[in-house]
PDB file of C-alpha atoms in Angstrom:
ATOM      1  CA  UNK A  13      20.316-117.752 -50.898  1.00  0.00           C
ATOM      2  CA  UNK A  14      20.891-119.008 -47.366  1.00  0.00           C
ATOM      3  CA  UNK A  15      21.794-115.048 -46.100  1.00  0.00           C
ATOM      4  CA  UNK A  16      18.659-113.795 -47.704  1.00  0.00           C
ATOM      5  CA  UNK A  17      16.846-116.625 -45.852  1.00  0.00           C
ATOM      6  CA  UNK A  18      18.212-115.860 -42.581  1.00  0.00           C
ATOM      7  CA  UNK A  19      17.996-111.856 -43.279  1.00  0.00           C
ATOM      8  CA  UNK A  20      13.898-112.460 -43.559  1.00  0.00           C
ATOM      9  CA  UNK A  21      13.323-114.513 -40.844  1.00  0.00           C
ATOM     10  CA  UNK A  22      15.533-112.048 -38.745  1.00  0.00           C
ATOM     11  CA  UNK A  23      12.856-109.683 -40.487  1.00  0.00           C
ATOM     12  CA  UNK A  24      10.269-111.652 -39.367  1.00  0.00           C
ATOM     13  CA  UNK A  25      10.702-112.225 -35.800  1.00  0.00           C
ATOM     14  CA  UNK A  26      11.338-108.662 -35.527  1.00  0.00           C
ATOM     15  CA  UNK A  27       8.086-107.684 -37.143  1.00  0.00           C
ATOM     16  CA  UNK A  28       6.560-110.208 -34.548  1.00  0.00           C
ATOM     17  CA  UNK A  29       8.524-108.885 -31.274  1.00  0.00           C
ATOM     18  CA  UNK A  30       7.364-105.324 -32.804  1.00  0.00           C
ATOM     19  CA  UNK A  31       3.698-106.445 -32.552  1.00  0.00           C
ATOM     20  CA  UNK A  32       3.531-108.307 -29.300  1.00  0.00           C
ATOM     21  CA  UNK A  33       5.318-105.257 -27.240  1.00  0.00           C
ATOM     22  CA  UNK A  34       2.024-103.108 -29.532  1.00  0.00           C
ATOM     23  CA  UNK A  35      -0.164-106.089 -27.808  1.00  0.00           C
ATOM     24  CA  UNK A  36       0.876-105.735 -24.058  1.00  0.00           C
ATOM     25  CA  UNK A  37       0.776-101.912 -24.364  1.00  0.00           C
ATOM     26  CA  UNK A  38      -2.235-102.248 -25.222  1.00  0.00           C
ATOM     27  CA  UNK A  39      -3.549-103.861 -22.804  1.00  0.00           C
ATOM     28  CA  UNK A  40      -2.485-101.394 -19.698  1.00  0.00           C
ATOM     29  CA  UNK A  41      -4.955 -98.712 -19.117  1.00  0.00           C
ATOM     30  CA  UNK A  42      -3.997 -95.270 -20.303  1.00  0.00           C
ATOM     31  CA  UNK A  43      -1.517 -92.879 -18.602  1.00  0.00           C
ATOM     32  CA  UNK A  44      -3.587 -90.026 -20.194  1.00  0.00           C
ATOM     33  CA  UNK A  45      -4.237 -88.832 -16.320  1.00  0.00           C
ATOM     34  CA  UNK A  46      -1.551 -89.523 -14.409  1.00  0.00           C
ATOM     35  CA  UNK A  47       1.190 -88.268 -17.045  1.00  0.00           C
ATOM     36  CA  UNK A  48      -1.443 -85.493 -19.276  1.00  0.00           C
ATOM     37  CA  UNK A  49      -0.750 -86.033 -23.085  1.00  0.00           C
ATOM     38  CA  UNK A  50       3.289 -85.287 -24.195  1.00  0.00           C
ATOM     39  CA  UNK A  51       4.246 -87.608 -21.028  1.00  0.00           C
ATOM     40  CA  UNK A  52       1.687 -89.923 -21.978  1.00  0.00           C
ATOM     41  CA  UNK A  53       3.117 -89.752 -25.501  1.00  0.00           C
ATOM     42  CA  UNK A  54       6.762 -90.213 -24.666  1.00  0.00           C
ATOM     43  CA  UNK A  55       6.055 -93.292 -22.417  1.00  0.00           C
ATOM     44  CA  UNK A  56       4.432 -94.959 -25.340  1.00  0.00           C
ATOM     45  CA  UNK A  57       6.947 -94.099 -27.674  1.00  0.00           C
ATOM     46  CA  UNK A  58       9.254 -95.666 -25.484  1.00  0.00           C
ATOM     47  CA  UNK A  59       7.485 -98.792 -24.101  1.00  0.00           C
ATOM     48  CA  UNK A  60       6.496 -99.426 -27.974  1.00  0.00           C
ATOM     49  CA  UNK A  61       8.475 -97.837 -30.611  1.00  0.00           C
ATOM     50  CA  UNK A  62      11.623 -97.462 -28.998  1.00  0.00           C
ATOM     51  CA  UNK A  63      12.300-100.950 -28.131  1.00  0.00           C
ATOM     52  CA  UNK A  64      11.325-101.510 -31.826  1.00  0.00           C
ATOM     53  CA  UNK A  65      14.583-100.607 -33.520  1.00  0.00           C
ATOM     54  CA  UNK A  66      12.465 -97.539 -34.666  1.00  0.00           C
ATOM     55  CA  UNK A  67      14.551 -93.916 -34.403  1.00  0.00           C
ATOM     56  CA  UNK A  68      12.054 -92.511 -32.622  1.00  0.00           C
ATOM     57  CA  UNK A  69      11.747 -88.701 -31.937  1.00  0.00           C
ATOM     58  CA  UNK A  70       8.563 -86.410 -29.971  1.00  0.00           C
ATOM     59  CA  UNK A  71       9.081 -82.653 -29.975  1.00  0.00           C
ATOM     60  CA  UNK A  72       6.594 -80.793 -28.035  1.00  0.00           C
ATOM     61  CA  UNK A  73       5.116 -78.037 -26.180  1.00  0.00           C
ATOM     62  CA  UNK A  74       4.397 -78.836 -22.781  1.00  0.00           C
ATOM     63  CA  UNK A  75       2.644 -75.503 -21.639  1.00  0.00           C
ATOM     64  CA  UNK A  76      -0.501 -76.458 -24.113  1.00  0.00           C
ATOM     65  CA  UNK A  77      -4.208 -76.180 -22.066  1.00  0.00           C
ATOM     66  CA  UNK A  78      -6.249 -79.108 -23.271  1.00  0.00           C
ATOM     67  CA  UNK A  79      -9.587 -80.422 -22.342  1.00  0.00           C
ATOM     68  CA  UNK A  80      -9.300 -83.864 -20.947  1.00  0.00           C
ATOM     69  CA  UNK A  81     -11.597 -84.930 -23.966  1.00  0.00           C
ATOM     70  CA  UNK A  82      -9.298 -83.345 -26.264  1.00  0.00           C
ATOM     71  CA  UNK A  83      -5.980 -85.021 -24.918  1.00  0.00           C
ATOM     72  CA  UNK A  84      -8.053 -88.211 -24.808  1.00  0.00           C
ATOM     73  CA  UNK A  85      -8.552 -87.637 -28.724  1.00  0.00           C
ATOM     74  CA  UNK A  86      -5.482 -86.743 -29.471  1.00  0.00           C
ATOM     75  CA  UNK A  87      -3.846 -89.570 -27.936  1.00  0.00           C
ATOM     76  CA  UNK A  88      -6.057 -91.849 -29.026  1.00  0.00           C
ATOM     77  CA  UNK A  89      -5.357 -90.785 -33.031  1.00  0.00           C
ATOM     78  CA  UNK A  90      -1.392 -90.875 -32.045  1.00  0.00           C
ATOM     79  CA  UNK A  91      -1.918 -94.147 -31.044  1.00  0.00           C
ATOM     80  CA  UNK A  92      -3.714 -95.643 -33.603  1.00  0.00           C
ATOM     81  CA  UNK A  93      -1.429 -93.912 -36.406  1.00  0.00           C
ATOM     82  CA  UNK A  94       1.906 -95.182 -34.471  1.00  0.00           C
ATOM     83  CA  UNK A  95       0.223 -98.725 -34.720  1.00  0.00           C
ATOM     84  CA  UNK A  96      -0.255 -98.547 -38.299  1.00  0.00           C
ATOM     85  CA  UNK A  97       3.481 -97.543 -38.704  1.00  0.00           C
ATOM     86  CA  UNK A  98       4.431-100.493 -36.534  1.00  0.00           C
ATOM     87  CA  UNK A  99       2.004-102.610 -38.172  1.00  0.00           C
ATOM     88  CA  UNK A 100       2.509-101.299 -41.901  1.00  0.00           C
ATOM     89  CA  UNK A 101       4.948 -98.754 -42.865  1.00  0.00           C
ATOM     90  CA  UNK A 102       8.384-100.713 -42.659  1.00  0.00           C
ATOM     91  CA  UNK A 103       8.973 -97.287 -41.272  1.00  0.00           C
ATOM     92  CA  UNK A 104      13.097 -96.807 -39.261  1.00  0.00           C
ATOM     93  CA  UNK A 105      12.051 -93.715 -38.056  1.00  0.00           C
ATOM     94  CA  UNK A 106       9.153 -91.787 -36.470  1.00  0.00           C
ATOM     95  CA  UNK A 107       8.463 -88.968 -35.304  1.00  0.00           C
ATOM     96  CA  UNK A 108       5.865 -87.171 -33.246  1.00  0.00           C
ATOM     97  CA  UNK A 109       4.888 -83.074 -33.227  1.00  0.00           C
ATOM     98  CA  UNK A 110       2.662 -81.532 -30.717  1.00  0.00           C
ATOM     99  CA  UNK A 111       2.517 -77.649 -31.243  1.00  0.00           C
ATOM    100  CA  UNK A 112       0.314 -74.871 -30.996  1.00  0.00           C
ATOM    101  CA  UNK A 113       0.059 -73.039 -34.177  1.00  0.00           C
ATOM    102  CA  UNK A 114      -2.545 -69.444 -33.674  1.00  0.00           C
ATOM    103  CA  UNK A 115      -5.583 -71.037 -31.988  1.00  0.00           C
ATOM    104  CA  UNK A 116      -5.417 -74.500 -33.037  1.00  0.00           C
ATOM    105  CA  UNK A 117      -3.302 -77.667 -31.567  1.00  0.00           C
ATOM    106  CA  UNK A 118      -2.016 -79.551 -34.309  1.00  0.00           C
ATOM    107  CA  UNK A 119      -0.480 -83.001 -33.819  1.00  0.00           C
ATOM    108  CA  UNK A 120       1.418 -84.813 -36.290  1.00  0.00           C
ATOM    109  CA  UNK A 121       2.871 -88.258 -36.712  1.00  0.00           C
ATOM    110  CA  UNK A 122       5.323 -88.589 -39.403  1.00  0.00           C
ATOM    111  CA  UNK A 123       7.657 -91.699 -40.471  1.00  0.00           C
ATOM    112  CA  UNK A 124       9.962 -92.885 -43.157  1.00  0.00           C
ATOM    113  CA  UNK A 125       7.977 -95.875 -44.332  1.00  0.00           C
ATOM    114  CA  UNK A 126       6.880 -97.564 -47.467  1.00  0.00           C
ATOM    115  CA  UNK A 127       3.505 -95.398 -47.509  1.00  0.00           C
ATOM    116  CA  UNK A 128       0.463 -96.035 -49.646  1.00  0.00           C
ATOM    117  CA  UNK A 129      -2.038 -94.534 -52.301  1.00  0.00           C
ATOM    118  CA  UNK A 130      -4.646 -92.184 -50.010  1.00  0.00           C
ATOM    119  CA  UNK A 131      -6.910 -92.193 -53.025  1.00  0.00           C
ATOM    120  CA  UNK A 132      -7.295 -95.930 -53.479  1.00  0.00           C
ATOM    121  CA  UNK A 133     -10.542 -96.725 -52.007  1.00  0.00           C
ATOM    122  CA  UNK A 134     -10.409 -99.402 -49.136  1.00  0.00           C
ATOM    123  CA  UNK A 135      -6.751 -98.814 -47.647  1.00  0.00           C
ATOM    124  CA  UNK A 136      -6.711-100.064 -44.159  1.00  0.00           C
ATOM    125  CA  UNK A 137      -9.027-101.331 -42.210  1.00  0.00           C
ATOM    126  CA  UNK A 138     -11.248 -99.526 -39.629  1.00  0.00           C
ATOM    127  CA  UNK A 139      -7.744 -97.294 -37.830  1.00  0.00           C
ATOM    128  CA  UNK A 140      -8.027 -94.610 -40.304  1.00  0.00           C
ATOM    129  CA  UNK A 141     -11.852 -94.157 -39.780  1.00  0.00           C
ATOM    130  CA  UNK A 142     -11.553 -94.012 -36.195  1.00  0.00           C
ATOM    131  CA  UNK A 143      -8.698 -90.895 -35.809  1.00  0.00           C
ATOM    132  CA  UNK A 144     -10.833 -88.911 -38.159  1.00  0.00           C
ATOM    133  CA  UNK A 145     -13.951 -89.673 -36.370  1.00  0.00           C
ATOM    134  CA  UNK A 146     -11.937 -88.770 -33.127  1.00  0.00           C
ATOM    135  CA  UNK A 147     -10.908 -85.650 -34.572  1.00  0.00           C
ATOM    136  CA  UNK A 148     -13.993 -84.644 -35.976  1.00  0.00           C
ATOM    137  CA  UNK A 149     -15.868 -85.205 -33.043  1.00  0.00           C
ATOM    138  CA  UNK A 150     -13.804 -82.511 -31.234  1.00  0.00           C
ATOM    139  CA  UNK A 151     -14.704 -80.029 -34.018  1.00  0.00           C
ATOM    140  CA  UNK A 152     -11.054 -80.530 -35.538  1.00  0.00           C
ATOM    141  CA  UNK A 153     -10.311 -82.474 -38.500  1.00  0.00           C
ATOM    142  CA  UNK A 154      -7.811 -85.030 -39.664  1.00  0.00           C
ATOM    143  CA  UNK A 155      -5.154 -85.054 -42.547  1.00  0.00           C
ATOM    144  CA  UNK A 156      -3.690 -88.078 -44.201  1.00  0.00           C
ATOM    145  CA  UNK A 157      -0.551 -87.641 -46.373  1.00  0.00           C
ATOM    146  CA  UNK A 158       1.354 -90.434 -48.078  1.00  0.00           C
ATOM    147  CA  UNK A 159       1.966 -91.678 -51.335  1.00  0.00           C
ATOM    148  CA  UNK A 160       4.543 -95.145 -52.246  1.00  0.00           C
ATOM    149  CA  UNK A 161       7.864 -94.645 -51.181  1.00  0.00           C
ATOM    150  CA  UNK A 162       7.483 -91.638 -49.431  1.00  0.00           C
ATOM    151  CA  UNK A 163       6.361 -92.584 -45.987  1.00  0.00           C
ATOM    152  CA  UNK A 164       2.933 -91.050 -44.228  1.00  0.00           C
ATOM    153  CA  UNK A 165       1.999 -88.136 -42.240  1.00  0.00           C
ATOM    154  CA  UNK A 166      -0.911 -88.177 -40.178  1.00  0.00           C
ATOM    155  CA  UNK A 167      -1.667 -84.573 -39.229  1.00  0.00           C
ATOM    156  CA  UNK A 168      -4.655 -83.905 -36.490  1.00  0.00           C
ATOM    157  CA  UNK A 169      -5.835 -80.102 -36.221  1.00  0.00           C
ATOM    158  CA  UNK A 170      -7.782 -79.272 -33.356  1.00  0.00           C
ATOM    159  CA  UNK A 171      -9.462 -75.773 -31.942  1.00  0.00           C
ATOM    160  CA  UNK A 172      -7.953 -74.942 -28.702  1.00  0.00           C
ATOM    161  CA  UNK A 173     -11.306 -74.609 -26.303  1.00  0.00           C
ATOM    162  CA  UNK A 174     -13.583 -76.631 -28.200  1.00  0.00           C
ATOM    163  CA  UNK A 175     -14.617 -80.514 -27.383  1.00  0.00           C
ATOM    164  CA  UNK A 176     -15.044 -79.713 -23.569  1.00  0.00           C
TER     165      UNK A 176
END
């Protein structure tokens, strides 16, 4: 009884150490234009989720030509869908996909988490709303995969050219 004590609160204060370092990030100003979006990517990965005891991986294309608006989006819905795998997923791994696939960009943010039911109505609170509003505002469009147990992808297609 006394390990399984001691195993949550170990739990615990990691959960909490995992959400402050979220916190400070958050509160520095984007790196969007001094690093353009994979650098900006891989220094929040590792600021945030690598200091987490999350696996963390990014594989990208670096030659991609974005509008600023568009690697302002896309950063923006990698952010918000690496919080909610902080925050949520009791994810060990993550990983995050930037590729160009015929004319569109498509990111994607995948982990190993606890996931949840997309078709129950109210899941989450205003994070979900936000990337697809993000996305859809650059003429692009978001896609939300998950079910219990199986952990979440959060895939965000956009048109390469559009959303100057």
């Amino acid at each position: 009884a006394a390990s399984y004590t001691f195993a949550r609160i170990g739990q615990t204060a990691r959960q909490a150490i995992r959400e402050m370092r979220l916190f400070i990030h958050q509160l520095r100003p984007p790196v969007l234009e001094q690093e353009g979006l994979i650098g900006a990517l891989d220094l929040r990965l590792a600021a945030v989720e690598g200091r987490s005891d999350l696996d963390v991986h990014l594989n990208a294309e670096n030659d991609i030509a974005l509008s600023t608006a568009q690697e302002a989006a896309l950063y923006h819905i990698a952010k918000e869908a690496l919080n909610n795998t902080l925050k949520h997923a009791g994810a060990d791994s993550v990983s995050v996909n930037v590729f160009r696939q015929n004319q569109q960009i498509i990111l994607e943010i995948c982990d190993n988490g606890k996931g949840f039911n997309t078709h129950q109505e109210n899941i989450g609170g205003m994070g979900l709303v936000n990337m697809k509003q993000r996305a859809e505002a650059m003429g692009g469009d978001l896609i939300i995969e998950s079910s219990l147990g199986s952990g979440t992808r959060v895939i965000a297609l956009l048109e390469i050219g559009r959303g100057e």
